[in-house]
Coordinates of C-alpha atoms in Angstrom, one line a residue:
R138 CA 83.2 110.4 81.1
R139 CA 86.1 111.8 79.1
E140 CA 88.7 109.9 77.0
V141 CA 92.2 111.1 77.6
G142 CA 95.0 109.6 75.5
A143 CA 94.7 105.8 75.9
G144 CA 92.6 106.1 79.0
T145 CA 89.3 107.3 80.3
A146 CA 88.5 109.7 83.2
W147 CA 85.3 109.7 85.1
Y148 CA 83.8 112.4 87.3
L149 CA 80.9 111.4 89.6
A150 CA 79.1 114.2 91.4
T151 CA 77.1 112.2 93.9
S152 CA 77.4 110.1 97.0
L153 CA 76.7 106.4 96.4
E154 CA 75.6 103.8 98.8
D155 CA 78.2 101.1 99.3
A156 CA 76.5 98.5 97.1
S157 CA 76.1 101.0 94.2
W158 CA 79.8 102.1 94.5
V159 CA 81.0 98.4 94.4
D160 CA 78.7 97.8 91.3
L161 CA 80.0 101.0 89.5
A162 CA 83.6 100.3 90.3
G163 CA 83.3 96.7 89.2
R164 CA 81.8 97.8 85.8
L165 CA 84.5 100.5 85.3
C166 CA 87.2 98.0 86.1
A167 CA 85.7 95.4 83.7
Q168 CA 85.7 98.0 80.9
A169 CA 89.3 98.8 81.6
G170 CA 90.3 95.1 81.8
V171 CA 91.2 95.2 85.5
A172 CA 90.5 92.1 87.5
T173 CA 88.5 92.7 90.7
D174 CA 87.0 90.7 93.6
P175 CA 83.7 92.3 94.6
A176 CA 83.5 90.2 97.8
L177 CA 86.9 91.7 99.0
A178 CA 85.9 95.2 98.0
A179 CA 82.6 94.9 99.9
A180 CA 84.6 93.7 103.0
G181 CA 86.8 96.8 102.7
V182 CA 89.9 94.8 101.6
E183 CA 92.2 96.1 98.9
R184 CA 94.3 93.5 97.0
V185 CA 97.2 94.1 94.6
V186 CA 99.0 91.3 92.8
R187 CA 102.4 91.6 91.2
A188 CA 103.7 88.5 89.4
G189 CA 107.1 87.7 87.9
A190 CA 108.5 84.7 86.3
E191 CA 109.5 83.0 89.6
T192 CA 107.5 84.8 92.3
T193 CA 104.0 86.3 92.9
W194 CA 103.6 89.0 95.5
T195 CA 100.1 89.7 96.9
F196 CA 99.5 92.8 99.0
Y197 CA 96.4 93.1 101.2
V198 CA 95.1 96.2 103.0
N199 CA 92.1 95.8 105.3
H200 CA 90.5 99.2 105.5
G201 CA 87.7 97.9 107.7
A202 CA 87.2 97.9 111.4
T203 CA 86.8 94.1 111.6
D204 CA 89.1 91.2 110.8
V205 CA 88.5 89.5 107.4
T206 CA 89.5 86.0 106.3
V207 CA 90.5 85.6 102.7
P208 CA 91.6 82.6 100.6
A209 CA 95.4 82.8 100.2
R210 CA 98.6 80.8 100.1
G211 CA 102.3 81.6 100.4
T212 CA 104.6 83.0 103.0
E213 CA 103.2 86.0 104.8
L214 CA 106.1 88.4 105.3
V215 CA 104.8 90.7 108.1
T216 CA 104.4 87.8 110.5
D217 CA 106.8 85.3 108.8
T218 CA 104.2 82.5 108.7
V219 CA 103.3 80.0 106.0
V220 CA 99.7 80.3 104.7
R221 CA 98.2 77.2 103.2
S222 CA 94.6 78.1 102.5
E223 CA 93.3 81.1 104.4
L224 CA 94.7 84.4 105.8
V225 CA 93.2 86.4 108.5
L226 CA 93.6 90.1 107.9
P227 CA 93.3 92.0 111.1
A228 CA 91.3 95.2 111.1
R229 CA 93.2 98.2 109.6
A230 CA 96.2 96.0 108.9
V231 CA 98.5 95.2 105.9
R232 CA 99.8 91.8 104.9
V233 CA 102.1 90.7 102.1
L234 CA 102.3 87.2 100.7
R235 CA 105.1 85.8 98.6
E236 CA 104.4 82.7 96.5
E237 CA 107.2 81.0 94.7
H238 CA 106.3 79.4 91.3
A239 CA 107.1 75.8 90.6
R240 CA 110.1 75.4 88.3

């Protein structure tokens, strides 16, 4: 571990099992104040959220070889469908959701 400026760099010289990697990444993210979802990470799903005053954009990347269902709502832009509660992420696919905030 090395602190650099306002951040911290880590070097890990080992191969971890999936559960250990998820645990370590979760602890490092918590220390950095980054919100995570261990269930998504364990399923091989990456989620990035960008929120503005009027709209929230959620980007999902399924790195896994199987479909994954996640809780979600908004308009899915790749397939142009409205998602009310769950989104099926096909294997090795990307989906983008737009959610408009109430005014």
